Amino acid sequence: MRSHLLNGTTAEHYRRSVTLGVERVAATVAATDRPFTGVSPQALAPRIDAIDLDRPLGDTAAALDELDGVYLRDAVYFHHPRYLAHLNCPVVIPAVAAEAVLSAVNSSLDTWDQSAGATLIERRLIDWTAARLGLGPRADGVFTSGGTQSNLQALLLAREEALAGGADPARLRVLASKCGHFSVQKSASLLGLPADAVITVPCDAERRMRPDALARELERCVRTGLVPMAVVATAGTTDFGSVDPLPDVAALCARHRAWLHVDAAYGCGLLVSRTRRHLLRGIEHADSVTVDFHKSFFQPVSSSAVVVRDAAVLRHATHHSDYLNPRRAVTERIPNQVDKSLQTTRRFDALKLWMTLRVMGADGVGELFDEVLDLAGQAWLLLDADPRFEVVTRPTLSTLVFRWVPPEGSGGAFGPADVDRANLHARKELSASGEAVVAGTTVNGRHYLKFTLLNPLTTPADIAAVLDLLAGHAGRCLTLGETLAHAS
Ligand SMILES: *Cc1c(COP(=O)(O)O)cnc(C)c1O
């Protein structure tokens, strides 16, 4: 069994095994003609259940052959131009190469003595990100597993700052827009805030937080003795890609001394856009920012960071342990990232961004993001001109929320429930066919479809083809329903 341990004597076995895996993926990716096979959980589960985990195959090639049948063949492929569903990006090759390096070396970023240069590389990238954000000389932060964790940590810091200021825990409130991410609510509950701690601020027609409404809510807090411990502004809402008016929100936060957290999990790609950086204007006023490199920087999952204006607030995440990061290490100036993190053992995810910047450069990444934003603009023109669909808002980033509507002539024959059904059906049928994958969401209680565009290789022709497929499925759903109704 020792031959399976990676070390100086097994380097050749390591090279062969990893190469087999890489070759398998390369062949699969090259042959993938659709984003998904449409396999159902019911069809796939027996294949996975049938594998006897107590009878190993003994050999990587055999295990990869088996993996093909239980995973690779039926996986969802984000690199395919007709994968249009969630905030999953095609990944850049320098980052995938880095992934192979970081898992083999297996540094752990909790302490210097488990990571050495990896800690310094992560710190450089946090500084680089903070500089792009414009957070000033005292900024710091740490890589996390994702936007959910970054938001949780930011709100933890905000809560501790409020409590340090003498606030009553029962009176703490967090203000976020109606279109903010659900992890804000989840964080509030994990942080033990009152059940009604998250105050929802209404949005304008473009799905941006309304500053007048925020001002009203903040004043209501003051009047009723509540403490607005944080305002969460979103730079790139998950459904609509809308960017809250950061300068106005920041001014209100300053007036009320509320912590400003900007959730830029999605919009962070604008930091490297040469043409659209201005959309993040105002982010430099944030006390904390969430960035998800695994969304708009084309990085493999996971790669995210929480960045703060004032390094000192990270002390709220610091706990010393004799075996790991004794207090002494601080005076000896030993850089232990665990002092800033909610995690202990932690991957060297930063290496992926490092390799990406060293190979492609920031402008290279920004160019790719700009291409998908341009595509979103073209897709909006298509949708807006298409009478078969109605689209909610013109995109700022790269999502489009729309729905199929029955043809003009069918006047009144179909109610809102029928239209909901047709859109749900269209999405399901499309996914089952594997020809494309789109997402769904609700707007004012009605079912809508959603494109999230993150692939520069997707073309307007792909969009047009997928719209035809959706319209076909939706139309057939209603006629079929009609036929059945008449038959019964
Ligand atoms: C995706 C997203 C999150 C959550 O990030 P994960 O990396 O999925 O944990 C938070 N906020 C926004 C706005 C997002 O789009």
CSV table of N, CA and C and ligand atoms in Angstrom, one decimal, residues 87 145-149 151 179-183 234-239 263-266 290 292 294-295 304, ligand 1:
chain,number,residue,atom,x,y,z
A,87,LEU,N,-24.1,30.5,-11.5
A,87,LEU,CA,-22.9,31.2,-11.5
A,87,LEU,C,-21.7,30.3,-11.5
A,145,SER,N,-13.8,29.6,1.7
A,145,SER,CA,-14.3,28.6,0.8
A,145,SER,C,-15.4,29.1,-0.2
A,146,GLY,N,-15.9,30.3,0.1
A,146,GLY,CA,-16.9,30.8,-0.9
A,146,GLY,C,-17.6,32.0,-0.3
A,147,GLY,N,-18.5,32.6,-1.1
A,147,GLY,CA,-19.2,33.8,-0.7
A,147,GLY,C,-20.0,33.6,0.5
A,148,THR,N,-20.5,32.5,0.7
A,148,THR,CA,-21.4,32.2,1.9
A,148,THR,C,-20.5,32.4,3.2
A,149,GLN,N,-19.3,31.8,3.1
A,149,GLN,CA,-18.4,31.9,4.3
A,149,GLN,C,-17.9,33.3,4.4
A,151,ASN,N,-19.4,36.1,3.6
A,151,ASN,CA,-20.4,36.9,4.2
A,151,ASN,C,-20.6,36.6,5.7
A,179,CYS,N,-33.1,41.7,-3.0
A,179,CYS,CA,-32.4,40.9,-4.0
A,179,CYS,C,-31.0,40.4,-3.4
A,180,GLY,N,-30.7,40.7,-2.2
A,180,GLY,CA,-29.5,40.2,-1.6
A,180,GLY,C,-29.4,38.7,-1.5
A,181,HIS,N,-28.3,38.2,-1.2
A,181,HIS,CA,-28.1,36.7,-1.2
A,181,HIS,C,-28.6,36.1,0.1
A,182,PHE,N,-29.2,34.9,0.0
A,182,PHE,CA,-29.8,34.3,1.2
A,182,PHE,C,-28.8,33.9,2.3
A,183,SER,N,-27.5,34.0,1.9
A,183,SER,CA,-26.5,33.7,3.0
A,183,SER,C,-26.5,34.8,4.0
A,234,THR,N,-25.2,44.8,-2.3
A,234,THR,CA,-24.8,43.7,-3.2
A,234,THR,C,-24.2,44.3,-4.5
A,235,ALA,N,-23.0,43.9,-4.9
A,235,ALA,CA,-22.5,44.3,-6.2
A,235,ALA,C,-22.6,43.1,-7.1
A,236,GLY,N,-23.7,43.0,-7.8
A,236,GLY,CA,-24.0,41.9,-8.6
A,236,GLY,C,-25.0,40.9,-7.9
A,237,THR,N,-26.3,41.2,-7.9
A,237,THR,CA,-27.2,40.3,-7.3
A,237,THR,C,-27.3,39.0,-8.1
A,238,THR,N,-27.5,37.9,-7.4
A,238,THR,CA,-27.4,36.6,-8.0
A,238,THR,C,-28.4,36.4,-9.1
A,239,ASP,N,-29.6,36.9,-8.9
A,239,ASP,CA,-30.6,36.8,-10.0
A,239,ASP,C,-30.5,37.8,-11.1
A,263,ASP,N,-21.3,42.8,-0.8
A,263,ASP,CA,-21.2,41.4,-1.3
A,263,ASP,C,-21.0,41.5,-2.8
A,264,ALA,N,-19.7,41.4,-3.1
A,264,ALA,CA,-19.3,41.4,-4.6
A,264,ALA,C,-18.9,40.0,-5.0
A,265,ALA,N,-19.6,39.0,-4.5
A,265,ALA,CA,-19.3,37.6,-4.9
A,265,ALA,C,-19.3,37.5,-6.4
A,266,TYR,N,-20.3,38.1,-7.0
A,266,TYR,CA,-20.5,38.0,-8.5
A,266,TYR,C,-19.8,39.1,-9.2
A,290,THR,N,-16.9,40.9,0.1
A,290,THR,CA,-16.8,39.5,-0.3
A,290,THR,C,-16.5,39.4,-1.8
A,292,ASP,N,-15.8,36.5,-4.9
A,292,ASP,CA,-15.8,35.1,-5.3
A,292,ASP,C,-15.0,35.0,-6.6
A,294,HIS,N,-14.2,32.3,-7.8
A,294,HIS,CA,-14.7,31.1,-8.5
A,294,HIS,C,-16.0,31.5,-9.3
A,295,LYS,N,-16.4,32.7,-9.3
A,295,LYS,CA,-17.5,33.1,-10.2
A,295,LYS,C,-17.0,33.9,-11.4
A,304,SER,N,-12.4,32.1,-2.9
A,304,SER,CA,-13.1,33.3,-2.4
A,304,SER,C,-12.3,34.0,-1.4
B,1,LIG,C1,-22.9,33.1,-5.1
B,1,LIG,C2,-23.2,34.2,-4.2
B,1,LIG,C3,-23.0,34.1,-2.8
B,1,LIG,C4,-22.6,32.8,-2.2
B,1,LIG,O1,-21.3,32.4,-2.7
B,1,LIG,P1,-20.8,30.9,-2.6
B,1,LIG,O2,-19.5,30.9,-3.2
B,1,LIG,O3,-21.8,30.1,-3.4
B,1,LIG,O4,-20.9,30.4,-1.2
B,1,LIG,C5,-23.1,35.2,-2.1
B,1,LIG,N1,-23.6,36.3,-2.6
B,1,LIG,C6,-23.8,36.5,-3.9
B,1,LIG,C7,-24.3,37.8,-4.4
B,1,LIG,C8,-23.7,35.4,-4.7
B,1,LIG,O5,-24.0,35.6,-6.0
